[in-house]
Short mmCIF file of C-alpha atoms in Angstrom, two decimals:
data_model
loop_
_atom_site.label_atom_id
_atom_site.label_comp_id
_atom_site.label_asym_id
_atom_site.label_seq_id
_atom_site.Cartn_x
_atom_site.Cartn_y
_atom_site.Cartn_z
CA MET A 1 0.82 -38.96 29.66
CA SER A 2 -1.52 -36.17 28.27
CA SER A 3 -0.94 -34.16 25.18
CA PRO A 4 0.96 -31.08 25.55
CA ILE A 5 -1.86 -29.09 22.81
CA ALA A 6 -4.72 -29.72 25.60
CA SER A 7 -2.35 -27.13 27.46
CA THR A 8 -1.34 -24.48 25.26
CA ARG A 9 -4.08 -22.24 24.29
CA PHE A 10 -4.76 -21.39 20.19
CA SER A 11 -5.01 -18.17 18.72
CA PHE A 12 -5.40 -16.30 15.34
CA LEU A 13 -3.65 -13.96 13.17
CA ASP A 14 -5.00 -12.33 10.90
CA ARG A 15 -3.15 -10.42 8.45
CA SER A 16 -6.37 -8.61 6.12
CA ARG A 17 -4.97 -10.34 2.93
CA THR A 18 -6.16 -9.30 0.11
CA ARG A 19 -7.81 -12.09 -2.56
CA GLU A 20 -8.52 -11.70 -6.44
CA GLY A 21 -11.79 -10.32 -6.68
CA HIS A 22 -11.89 -9.28 -3.36
CA ASP A 23 -10.60 -5.61 -2.77
CA GLY A 24 -9.08 -4.02 0.31
CA PRO A 25 -12.27 -3.13 2.06
CA GLN A 26 -13.51 -5.87 1.51
CA ALA A 27 -10.82 -7.92 2.83
CA LEU A 28 -11.26 -5.77 5.96
CA ARG A 29 -14.54 -6.59 6.79
CA ASP A 30 -13.42 -10.35 5.76
CA THR A 31 -11.08 -9.53 8.80
CA VAL A 32 -14.47 -9.07 10.95
CA VAL A 33 -16.35 -12.04 9.81
CA LEU A 34 -13.65 -14.66 10.52
CA ALA A 35 -13.10 -12.84 14.44
CA ARG A 36 -17.13 -13.68 15.06
CA GLU A 37 -16.13 -17.03 13.28
CA VAL A 38 -12.88 -17.54 14.86
CA GLU A 39 -14.37 -16.89 18.50
CA SER A 40 -17.46 -18.89 18.08
CA LEU A 41 -14.64 -21.87 18.14
CA GLY A 42 -13.60 -20.79 21.60
CA TYR A 43 -9.50 -19.07 20.62
CA HIS A 44 -8.11 -17.35 23.01
CA ARG A 45 -7.33 -14.17 20.93
CA PHE A 46 -7.40 -12.79 17.53
CA TRP A 47 -4.85 -10.45 16.51
CA VAL A 48 -4.28 -8.01 13.67
CA SER A 49 -1.47 -6.55 11.67
CA GLU A 50 0.07 -3.89 10.23
CA HIS A 51 1.39 -2.98 6.87
CA HIS A 52 1.56 -0.02 4.71
CA SER A 53 1.69 0.19 0.99
CA VAL A 54 1.46 -3.44 -0.05
CA PRO A 55 -0.85 -3.90 -2.38
CA GLY A 56 -2.41 -7.34 -0.88
CA VAL A 57 -2.77 -6.37 2.13
CA ALA A 58 -5.22 -4.57 3.43
CA GLY A 59 -4.41 -3.66 7.19
CA SER A 60 -2.25 -0.63 7.39
CA ALA A 61 -4.55 0.91 10.61
CA PRO A 62 -4.98 -2.02 13.21
CA THR A 63 -5.96 -0.16 16.23
CA VAL A 64 -8.50 1.21 14.09
CA LEU A 65 -9.16 -2.46 12.92
CA ALA A 66 -9.26 -4.53 15.81
CA ALA A 67 -11.88 -1.81 17.79
CA ALA A 68 -14.09 -3.06 14.89
CA VAL A 69 -13.32 -6.79 15.69
CA ALA A 70 -13.75 -6.53 19.46
CA ALA A 71 -17.30 -4.60 18.76
CA ALA A 72 -18.38 -7.42 16.55
CA THR A 73 -17.81 -10.15 19.20
CA SER A 74 -17.63 -10.11 22.91
CA ALA A 75 -15.06 -12.49 24.60
CA ILE A 76 -12.73 -12.93 22.47
CA ARG A 77 -9.05 -11.41 23.51
CA VAL A 78 -8.49 -8.78 20.58
CA GLY A 79 -4.77 -7.09 20.07
CA THR A 80 -2.50 -6.43 17.37
CA GLY A 81 -0.46 -8.59 15.82
CA GLY A 82 1.72 -5.80 15.55
CA VAL A 83 1.70 -2.29 16.18
CA MET A 84 4.88 -1.55 14.51
CA LEU A 85 6.21 0.54 17.43
CA PRO A 86 9.30 2.64 15.15
CA ASN A 87 6.28 3.55 12.99
CA HIS A 88 4.95 6.00 15.74
CA GLN A 89 5.36 7.96 18.50
CA PRO A 90 4.87 5.94 22.00
CA LEU A 91 2.17 8.61 23.70
CA VAL A 92 -0.08 8.06 20.57
CA VAL A 93 -0.20 4.33 21.02
CA ALA A 94 -0.98 4.64 24.14
CA GLU A 95 -4.05 7.01 23.47
CA GLN A 96 -4.94 4.45 21.39
CA PHE A 97 -5.03 1.52 23.34
CA GLY A 98 -6.13 3.37 26.43
CA VAL A 99 -8.98 4.53 23.98
CA LEU A 100 -8.94 0.65 23.05
CA ALA A 101 -8.44 -0.84 26.85
CA SER A 102 -11.86 2.09 27.38
CA LEU A 103 -14.39 0.82 25.55
CA PHE A 104 -13.89 -2.76 25.71
CA PRO A 105 -12.33 -3.45 29.36
CA GLY A 106 -10.38 -6.96 29.92
CA ARG A 107 -9.85 -7.75 26.58
CA ILE A 108 -7.37 -5.31 24.69
CA ASP A 109 -4.18 -7.01 23.98
CA MET A 110 -1.49 -4.81 22.80
CA GLY A 111 0.81 -6.87 20.36
CA LEU A 112 4.35 -4.94 19.70
CA GLY A 113 6.91 -5.05 16.76
CA ARG A 114 10.03 -3.29 15.60
CA SER A 115 9.13 -3.57 11.57
CA VAL A 116 9.73 0.20 9.91
CA GLY A 117 8.28 0.48 6.66
CA PHE A 118 9.65 -1.68 3.81
CA THR A 119 10.83 1.01 1.31
CA ASP A 120 13.11 3.85 1.31
CA GLY A 121 9.19 5.50 0.06
CA VAL A 122 7.32 4.44 2.25
CA ARG A 123 9.66 4.77 4.95
CA ARG A 124 10.06 9.03 4.06
CA ALA A 125 6.15 8.58 3.68
CA LEU A 126 5.65 7.52 7.34
CA GLY A 127 8.83 9.70 8.11
CA HIS A 128 9.94 7.65 10.32
CA GLY A 129 13.48 5.38 9.23
CA LYS A 130 15.50 2.54 10.12
CA GLU A 131 17.35 3.99 12.57
CA ASP A 132 14.06 4.33 14.47
CA ALA A 133 13.99 0.25 14.73
CA GLU A 134 17.42 0.68 16.50
CA ASP A 135 15.70 2.31 19.57
CA PHE A 136 12.39 0.07 20.28
CA PRO A 137 14.39 -0.68 23.13
CA GLY A 138 13.57 3.16 24.23
CA ARG A 139 10.28 3.42 22.26
CA LEU A 140 8.84 0.87 24.36
CA ALA A 141 10.50 1.62 27.40
CA GLU A 142 8.57 5.59 26.97
CA LEU A 143 5.56 3.47 25.82
CA LEU A 144 5.21 1.54 28.52
CA GLY A 145 6.36 4.42 31.06
CA TRP A 146 3.05 6.32 29.32
CA ILE A 147 0.91 3.74 30.26
CA ASP A 148 2.59 2.83 33.79
CA GLY A 149 2.28 7.20 34.98
CA THR A 150 5.81 6.50 35.28
CA GLN A 151 7.53 8.38 32.10
CA GLN A 152 9.61 11.37 33.53
CA ALA A 153 10.53 12.42 29.89
CA HIS A 154 7.63 15.40 29.48
CA PRO A 155 6.52 16.66 32.34
CA GLN A 156 2.95 17.25 33.24
CA VAL A 157 2.47 15.35 29.84
CA HIS A 158 0.42 12.57 30.24
CA ALA A 159 -1.00 9.34 27.76
CA ARG A 160 -5.14 9.74 28.87
CA PRO A 161 -7.26 7.58 29.44
CA ALA A 162 -4.51 4.85 29.29
CA GLU A 163 -2.64 6.24 32.15
CA GLY A 164 -3.49 3.96 35.33
CA LEU A 165 -5.43 1.10 32.76
CA ARG A 166 -3.48 -2.51 32.80
CA ILE A 167 -2.96 -3.14 29.46
CA PRO A 168 -0.68 -6.15 28.34
CA ALA A 169 2.21 -5.73 26.17
CA TYR A 170 3.86 -8.32 24.12
CA VAL A 171 7.36 -8.01 22.48
CA LEU A 172 6.70 -10.09 18.53
CA ALA A 173 10.01 -11.01 17.54
CA ILE A 174 11.78 -12.85 14.63
CA GLY A 175 14.68 -13.36 16.95
CA GLU A 176 17.12 -10.37 17.49
CA GLY A 177 13.67 -8.92 19.21
CA ALA A 178 13.90 -12.18 22.03
CA ALA A 179 16.85 -9.83 24.17
CA VAL A 180 14.38 -6.83 24.17
CA ALA A 181 11.26 -8.78 25.34
CA ALA A 182 13.61 -10.28 28.33
CA ALA A 183 15.16 -7.20 29.61
CA ALA A 184 11.71 -5.86 29.51
CA GLY A 185 9.49 -8.51 31.53
CA LEU A 186 7.68 -9.23 28.69
CA PRO A 187 5.89 -12.35 26.73
CA LEU A 188 7.63 -12.91 23.50
CA VAL A 189 5.69 -13.84 20.36
CA ILE A 190 7.91 -15.37 18.00
CA GLY A 191 7.84 -16.78 14.53
CA ASP A 192 7.66 -18.99 12.21
CA LEU A 193 7.26 -23.17 13.12
CA ARG A 194 9.30 -23.15 9.92
CA GLY A 195 12.83 -21.79 10.81
CA ARG A 196 12.13 -24.29 14.13
CA GLU A 197 16.20 -23.58 15.12
CA LYS A 198 16.54 -19.87 14.76
CA VAL A 199 13.44 -19.90 16.69
CA LEU A 200 14.33 -22.31 19.89
CA ARG A 201 17.88 -20.41 20.09
CA ALA A 202 15.43 -17.02 20.54
CA ILE A 203 13.85 -18.50 23.30
CA GLU A 204 16.31 -20.17 24.93
CA VAL A 205 17.78 -15.91 25.13
CA TYR A 206 15.04 -15.14 26.34
CA ARG A 207 14.15 -17.66 29.00
CA ARG A 208 17.31 -17.53 29.94
CA ASP A 209 17.63 -13.42 30.19
CA PHE A 210 13.88 -13.07 31.12
CA ARG A 211 13.72 -10.20 34.29
CA PRO A 212 10.87 -10.22 35.99
CA SER A 213 8.31 -7.87 35.94
CA ALA A 214 5.24 -6.24 37.07
CA ARG A 215 4.17 -7.10 34.05
CA ALA A 216 5.17 -10.62 33.82
CA GLU A 217 6.65 -12.94 36.64
CA ARG A 218 7.95 -15.30 34.15
CA PRO A 219 8.61 -16.55 30.60
CA GLU A 220 5.54 -16.44 28.72
CA VAL A 221 6.44 -17.24 24.40
CA ILE A 222 3.50 -17.42 21.90
CA VAL A 223 4.90 -19.67 18.71
CA SER A 224 3.22 -18.16 15.96
CA GLY A 225 3.14 -19.80 11.57
CA THR A 226 1.04 -21.40 9.71
CA VAL A 227 -1.43 -24.53 10.63
CA ALA A 228 -3.40 -26.26 8.17
CA VAL A 229 -5.23 -29.20 8.59
CA ALA A 230 -8.05 -30.45 6.44
CA GLY A 231 -9.98 -33.96 5.44
CA SER A 232 -6.63 -35.07 3.42
CA ALA A 233 -2.57 -34.33 3.51
CA VAL A 234 -3.25 -33.02 -0.49
CA ALA A 235 -5.91 -30.67 0.71
CA ALA A 236 -4.53 -29.33 3.28
CA ARG A 237 -1.16 -28.43 0.72
CA ARG A 238 -3.87 -26.69 -1.21
CA LEU A 239 -4.99 -24.23 1.61
CA LEU A 240 -1.18 -23.61 1.53
CA VAL A 241 -0.80 -23.22 -2.05
CA PRO A 242 -2.09 -19.34 -2.43
CA GLU A 243 0.74 -17.93 0.37
CA ALA A 244 3.08 -19.58 -1.31
CA TRP A 245 2.84 -18.36 -5.18
CA ALA A 246 2.00 -14.67 -3.80
CA MET A 247 5.77 -14.48 -1.62
CA ALA A 248 7.27 -16.48 -4.67
CA TYR A 249 6.19 -13.57 -7.24
CA ALA A 250 6.98 -10.99 -4.92
CA ARG A 251 10.22 -11.99 -4.69
CA THR A 252 10.78 -12.01 -8.33
CA HIS A 253 8.48 -9.57 -8.92
CA GLY A 254 8.92 -7.21 -6.06
CA SER A 255 4.94 -6.46 -6.00
CA PHE A 256 2.84 -8.68 -3.26
CA PRO A 257 -0.15 -9.79 -5.14
CA PRO A 258 -3.58 -10.32 -4.09
CA LEU A 259 -4.20 -14.49 -3.36
CA ALA A 260 -5.34 -16.28 -5.92
CA PRO A 261 -7.19 -19.53 -5.93
CA ALA A 262 -5.29 -22.48 -5.77
CA GLU A 263 -6.62 -24.44 -9.14
CA GLU A 264 -5.55 -21.30 -10.87
CA ILE A 265 -2.02 -20.95 -9.11
CA GLU A 266 -1.30 -25.00 -10.28
CA ARG A 267 -2.48 -24.40 -13.70
CA ARG A 268 0.28 -21.62 -14.18
CA THR A 269 3.69 -22.04 -16.20
CA MET A 270 6.23 -20.82 -13.63
CA THR A 271 9.89 -19.54 -14.39
CA ALA A 272 12.66 -21.48 -12.54
CA LYS A 273 13.49 -19.36 -10.11
CA GLU A 274 9.13 -18.78 -9.57
CA ARG A 275 9.10 -22.44 -8.76
CA GLU A 276 11.73 -23.34 -6.17
CA LEU A 277 10.14 -20.15 -4.34
CA TYR A 278 7.29 -21.58 -4.65
CA GLU A 279 7.96 -24.84 -3.22
CA ARG A 280 10.21 -23.14 -0.72
CA GLY A 281 7.05 -21.42 0.35
CA LEU A 282 5.22 -25.13 0.84
CA ASP A 283 7.80 -26.82 2.96
CA GLY A 284 8.29 -26.68 6.90
CA HIS A 285 4.17 -25.52 7.71
CA VAL A 286 2.43 -27.56 10.06
CA HIS A 287 -0.42 -29.19 8.16
CA GLY A 288 -2.12 -32.18 6.90
CA THR A 289 -5.32 -34.19 8.41
CA GLU A 290 -6.22 -34.25 12.47
CA GLU A 291 -3.73 -37.17 12.70
CA GLN A 292 -0.06 -35.21 11.16
CA VAL A 293 -1.02 -32.07 12.51
CA THR A 294 -1.27 -33.13 16.00
CA GLU A 295 1.60 -35.30 15.94
CA GLN A 296 3.36 -31.86 14.46
CA LEU A 297 1.90 -29.41 16.67
CA GLU A 298 2.84 -32.12 19.81
CA ARG A 299 6.36 -32.09 18.46
CA ALA A 300 6.77 -28.54 18.00
CA ILE A 301 5.13 -27.71 21.30
CA GLU A 302 7.23 -29.50 23.59
CA GLU A 303 10.77 -28.61 21.53
CA THR A 304 9.07 -24.78 21.69
CA GLY A 305 8.03 -25.05 25.05
CA ALA A 306 5.56 -22.83 23.89
CA ASP A 307 2.44 -21.46 26.27
CA GLU A 308 0.45 -20.59 23.32
CA VAL A 309 0.18 -21.00 19.42
CA LEU A 310 -0.76 -18.15 17.03
CA VAL A 311 -1.98 -19.25 14.06
CA THR A 312 -1.29 -17.03 10.72
CA THR A 313 -2.80 -19.22 7.89
CA SER A 314 -4.04 -16.86 5.19
CA THR A 315 -5.22 -18.38 2.17
CA TYR A 316 -7.75 -17.17 -1.14
CA ASP A 317 -10.94 -19.61 0.16
CA ARG A 318 -12.11 -18.40 2.94
CA GLU A 319 -14.70 -21.17 3.94
CA ALA A 320 -11.43 -24.00 3.88
CA LEU A 321 -9.83 -21.65 6.04
CA VAL A 322 -12.88 -21.81 7.94
CA ASP A 323 -13.15 -25.57 8.29
CA SER A 324 -8.81 -26.01 8.72
CA LEU A 325 -9.71 -23.91 12.28
CA ARG A 326 -12.83 -25.75 13.11
CA ARG A 327 -10.43 -29.06 12.60
CA LEU A 328 -7.87 -27.16 14.58
CA ALA A 329 -10.78 -26.68 17.32
CA GLY A 330 -11.54 -30.07 17.68
CA ILE A 331 -7.51 -30.79 18.30
CA ALA A 332 -6.97 -28.67 20.68
CA GLY A 333 -10.09 -29.95 22.57
CA LEU A 334 -11.32 -25.60 22.66
CA ARG A 335 -14.62 -25.19 23.83
CA HIS A 336 -17.50 -24.19 21.12
#
């Protein structure tokens, strides 16, 4: 029996994380460089994210960054993971993706999420509140209507050059968004691989309630999560250290810091709460040697029935990250 990995697509999402000694502008340039590496390794797509006023994340304008990535690559699919639709007018989002799809035909993905600004101050600055997230299904329908040319709320208004173009749309979900994706007949992007039971329940709901549409005839599931591969289990675990500490720090200090070198973090004296959150942040990720990761991925794909794995690994050491992606490409049998 062949491994389920062989029939699964693999892609990468980069959140343009800042690192100590490497500022926001450098993080964005690093994202573009990484996209070229990911393309050369044979991955299916490369996505970028949207965050506002987060000190450790430089990616605040995903469609702009996607344009830079698409211009720097030649064949890999490029998209957003995702544009947070409650923060934007659907017409403007449609126009932006119309421009992208016109400049890079057949390569652009429109990944859409329902998150709003992380704090009240950010939400006020964006001009949107939590109530806008509740209307995500309506905003999604409006956006798709602008692209399909079926919207009727604004007669004689058209999303140019988007109208009539085939721009694949994806719904990003932690859990509750699965029902939205099912009702809209769109592919589902769900994470992460650690919260397996919650993910499996959401996928079950999605597949059960999926309504075929002009965009997708059958359910399609993309599972996202951290995957770290190295020559030893210890080395793979060290790839997880910078992000685990950043999350622990954010939850205890209220500010998301740049990624620090693993060796520096391992020398730090942590409070009991910091240590607890840090250790928890290291648990449950797919990581290890090629053999160990193969076994973990096979189990994850079999349990979720995923059509694709969207890798979201962030770490300080970019060379180690590329090496991890190269090893994963070997596991997956990607052509490069």
